[in-house]
Amino acid sequence: MNLILRLLITAGIVLLLAHFLPGVAVSGFEAAIIVAVVLALLNAILKPILIILTIPITIVTLGLFLLVINACIILLADKFIDGFGVNGFWTALLFSILLSVSQSIARSFLKEQKKTD
């Protein structure tokens, strides 16, 4: 149940960011759900492999290269999904940063609700 709720929240955030960010387009809520699922799969499968392969450059850049990996995952999701589009690398970088921050805020609200219940 928690996974489904997190995917729905991510889909809502994707829709919201696509509305406000120029260069990001989502065709509808169904496409946003597919984006959330594909991003979850890419982050679970591909991201750890990329992190291991890029450990030296990540250490040299003090972890900032992880932002590049996140942007590349967003661009890869753009290639896989027809109803989702990102115009370029810098837009994908900004989208990934805003998505991560928004997801962290949403998760903190969910944790506070569980503590009060």
PDB file of C-alpha atoms in Angstrom:
ATOM      1  CA  MET A   1       0.000   0.000   0.000  1.00  0.00           C
ATOM      2  CA  ASN A   2       2.867   2.328   0.827  1.00  0.00           C
ATOM      3  CA  LEU A   3       4.448   1.747  -2.600  1.00  0.00           C
ATOM      4  CA  ILE A   4       1.224   2.601  -4.429  1.00  0.00           C
ATOM      5  CA  LEU A   5       0.814   5.775  -2.372  1.00  0.00           C
ATOM      6  CA  ARG A   6       4.404   6.817  -3.095  1.00  0.00           C
ATOM      7  CA  LEU A   7       3.930   6.190  -6.829  1.00  0.00           C
ATOM      8  CA  LEU A   8       0.726   8.262  -6.854  1.00  0.00           C
ATOM      9  CA  ILE A   9       2.434  11.097  -5.005  1.00  0.00           C
ATOM     10  CA  THR A  10       5.360  10.976  -7.425  1.00  0.00           C
ATOM     11  CA  ALA A  11       2.944  11.037 -10.364  1.00  0.00           C
ATOM     12  CA  GLY A  12       1.235  14.104  -8.905  1.00  0.00           C
ATOM     13  CA  ILE A  13       4.569  15.836  -8.410  1.00  0.00           C
ATOM     14  CA  VAL A  14       5.567  14.995 -12.000  1.00  0.00           C
ATOM     15  CA  LEU A  15       2.330  16.566 -13.255  1.00  0.00           C
ATOM     16  CA  LEU A  16       2.849  19.642 -11.113  1.00  0.00           C
ATOM     17  CA  LEU A  17       6.448  20.099 -12.221  1.00  0.00           C
ATOM     18  CA  ALA A  18       5.502  19.603 -15.866  1.00  0.00           C
ATOM     19  CA  HIS A  19       2.919  22.345 -15.483  1.00  0.00           C
ATOM     20  CA  PHE A  20       5.367  24.866 -14.045  1.00  0.00           C
ATOM     21  CA  LEU A  21       8.660  23.972 -15.740  1.00  0.00           C
ATOM     22  CA  PRO A  22       9.094  25.000 -19.355  1.00  0.00           C
ATOM     23  CA  GLY A  23      10.649  22.184 -21.323  1.00  0.00           C
ATOM     24  CA  VAL A  24       8.900  19.365 -19.452  1.00  0.00           C
ATOM     25  CA  ALA A  25       5.695  17.889 -20.850  1.00  0.00           C
ATOM     26  CA  VAL A  26       3.399  15.131 -19.613  1.00  0.00           C
ATOM     27  CA  SER A  27       0.348  14.150 -21.642  1.00  0.00           C
ATOM     28  CA  GLY A  28      -1.839  13.220 -18.670  1.00  0.00           C
ATOM     29  CA  PHE A  29      -2.141  11.497 -15.325  1.00  0.00           C
ATOM     30  CA  GLU A  30      -1.757   8.044 -16.880  1.00  0.00           C
ATOM     31  CA  ALA A  31       1.546   9.089 -18.430  1.00  0.00           C
ATOM     32  CA  ALA A  32       2.622  10.578 -15.093  1.00  0.00           C
ATOM     33  CA  ILE A  33       1.928   7.255 -13.364  1.00  0.00           C
ATOM     34  CA  ILE A  34       3.975   5.471 -16.027  1.00  0.00           C
ATOM     35  CA  VAL A  35       6.771   8.025 -15.499  1.00  0.00           C
ATOM     36  CA  ALA A  36       6.691   7.340 -11.745  1.00  0.00           C
ATOM     37  CA  VAL A  37       6.876   3.566 -12.297  1.00  0.00           C
ATOM     38  CA  VAL A  38       9.666   3.802 -14.883  1.00  0.00           C
ATOM     39  CA  LEU A  39      11.674   6.188 -12.686  1.00  0.00           C
ATOM     40  CA  ALA A  40      11.261   3.836  -9.735  1.00  0.00           C
ATOM     41  CA  LEU A  41      12.477   0.892 -11.828  1.00  0.00           C
ATOM     42  CA  LEU A  42      15.414   2.825 -13.286  1.00  0.00           C
ATOM     43  CA  ASN A  43      16.399   4.092  -9.843  1.00  0.00           C
ATOM     44  CA  ALA A  44      16.219   0.574  -8.415  1.00  0.00           C
ATOM     45  CA  ILE A  45      18.049  -1.241 -11.213  1.00  0.00           C
ATOM     46  CA  LEU A  46      20.233   1.129 -13.221  1.00  0.00           C
ATOM     47  CA  LYS A  47      21.206   3.820 -10.724  1.00  0.00           C
ATOM     48  CA  PRO A  48      23.215   1.560  -8.362  1.00  0.00           C
ATOM     49  CA  ILE A  49      25.178   0.224 -11.330  1.00  0.00           C
ATOM     50  CA  LEU A  50      25.944   3.748 -12.556  1.00  0.00           C
ATOM     51  CA  ILE A  51      26.959   4.847  -9.062  1.00  0.00           C
ATOM     52  CA  ILE A  52      29.413   1.953  -8.741  1.00  0.00           C
ATOM     53  CA  LEU A  53      30.877   2.603 -12.201  1.00  0.00           C
ATOM     54  CA  THR A  54      31.360   6.321 -11.491  1.00  0.00           C
ATOM     55  CA  ILE A  55      32.738   6.164  -7.938  1.00  0.00           C
ATOM     56  CA  PRO A  56      36.052   7.890  -8.833  1.00  0.00           C
ATOM     57  CA  ILE A  57      34.435  10.896 -10.517  1.00  0.00           C
ATOM     58  CA  THR A  58      31.802  11.067  -7.770  1.00  0.00           C
ATOM     59  CA  ILE A  59      34.525  11.252  -5.140  1.00  0.00           C
ATOM     60  CA  VAL A  60      36.453  13.909  -7.080  1.00  0.00           C
ATOM     61  CA  THR A  61      33.324  16.053  -7.473  1.00  0.00           C
ATOM     62  CA  LEU A  62      32.316  15.504  -3.835  1.00  0.00           C
ATOM     63  CA  GLY A  63      29.099  13.774  -4.859  1.00  0.00           C
ATOM     64  CA  LEU A  64      27.867  16.367  -7.347  1.00  0.00           C
ATOM     65  CA  PHE A  65      28.169  13.852 -10.176  1.00  0.00           C
ATOM     66  CA  LEU A  66      25.169  12.058  -8.675  1.00  0.00           C
ATOM     67  CA  LEU A  67      23.076  14.966  -9.981  1.00  0.00           C
ATOM     68  CA  VAL A  68      24.321  14.166 -13.481  1.00  0.00           C
ATOM     69  CA  ILE A  69      23.330  10.520 -12.995  1.00  0.00           C
ATOM     70  CA  ASN A  70      19.832  11.622 -11.900  1.00  0.00           C
ATOM     71  CA  ALA A  71      19.493  13.862 -14.961  1.00  0.00           C
ATOM     72  CA  CYS A  72      20.593  11.006 -17.231  1.00  0.00           C
ATOM     73  CA  ILE A  73      17.965   8.739 -15.679  1.00  0.00           C
ATOM     74  CA  ILE A  74      15.308  11.399 -16.367  1.00  0.00           C
ATOM     75  CA  LEU A  75      16.482  11.647 -19.982  1.00  0.00           C
ATOM     76  CA  LEU A  76      16.417   7.858 -20.286  1.00  0.00           C
ATOM     77  CA  ALA A  77      12.847   7.802 -18.969  1.00  0.00           C
ATOM     78  CA  ASP A  78      12.029  10.433 -21.600  1.00  0.00           C
ATOM     79  CA  LYS A  79      13.234   8.042 -24.304  1.00  0.00           C
ATOM     80  CA  PHE A  80      11.149   5.147 -22.944  1.00  0.00           C
ATOM     81  CA  ILE A  81       7.837   6.970 -22.428  1.00  0.00           C
ATOM     82  CA  ASP A  82       5.861   8.509 -25.282  1.00  0.00           C
ATOM     83  CA  GLY A  83       3.712  10.837 -23.163  1.00  0.00           C
ATOM     84  CA  PHE A  84       6.684  12.366 -21.315  1.00  0.00           C
ATOM     85  CA  GLY A  85       9.168  14.827 -22.727  1.00  0.00           C
ATOM     86  CA  VAL A  86      12.161  16.757 -21.440  1.00  0.00           C
ATOM     87  CA  ASN A  87      13.871  19.264 -23.738  1.00  0.00           C
ATOM     88  CA  GLY A  88      17.476  18.995 -22.651  1.00  0.00           C
ATOM     89  CA  PHE A  89      20.049  18.082 -20.056  1.00  0.00           C
ATOM     90  CA  TRP A  90      19.724  21.252 -17.972  1.00  0.00           C
ATOM     91  CA  THR A  91      15.957  20.922 -17.872  1.00  0.00           C
ATOM     92  CA  ALA A  92      16.332  17.282 -16.815  1.00  0.00           C
ATOM     93  CA  LEU A  93      18.805  18.331 -14.115  1.00  0.00           C
ATOM     94  CA  LEU A  94      16.439  20.963 -12.729  1.00  0.00           C
ATOM     95  CA  PHE A  95      13.505  18.540 -12.969  1.00  0.00           C
ATOM     96  CA  SER A  96      15.409  15.832 -11.075  1.00  0.00           C
ATOM     97  CA  ILE A  97      16.450  18.253  -8.318  1.00  0.00           C
ATOM     98  CA  LEU A  98      12.916  19.598  -7.875  1.00  0.00           C
ATOM     99  CA  LEU A  99      11.452  16.088  -8.002  1.00  0.00           C
ATOM    100  CA  SER A 100      13.837  14.846  -5.304  1.00  0.00           C
ATOM    101  CA  VAL A 101      13.151  17.810  -3.023  1.00  0.00           C
ATOM    102  CA  SER A 102       9.376  17.509  -3.527  1.00  0.00           C
ATOM    103  CA  GLN A 103       9.433  13.780  -2.822  1.00  0.00           C
ATOM    104  CA  SER A 104      11.410  14.372   0.381  1.00  0.00           C
ATOM    105  CA  ILE A 105       8.891  16.961   1.554  1.00  0.00           C
ATOM    106  CA  ALA A 106       5.962  14.678   0.723  1.00  0.00           C
ATOM    107  CA  ARG A 107       7.578  11.749   2.565  1.00  0.00           C
ATOM    108  CA  SER A 108       8.171  13.907   5.635  1.00  0.00           C
ATOM    109  CA  PHE A 109       4.471  14.849   5.683  1.00  0.00           C
ATOM    110  CA  LEU A 110       3.498  11.181   5.403  1.00  0.00           C
ATOM    111  CA  LYS A 111       5.776  10.262   8.306  1.00  0.00           C
ATOM    112  CA  GLU A 112       4.261  13.044  10.454  1.00  0.00           C
ATOM    113  CA  GLN A 113       0.755  11.775   9.707  1.00  0.00           C
ATOM    114  CA  LYS A 114       1.717   8.242  10.757  1.00  0.00           C
ATOM    115  CA  LYS A 115       3.127   9.528  14.054  1.00  0.00           C
ATOM    116  CA  THR A 116      -0.072  11.400  14.909  1.00  0.00           C
ATOM    117  CA  ASP A 117      -2.366   8.451  14.051  1.00  0.00           C
TER     118      ASP A 117
END
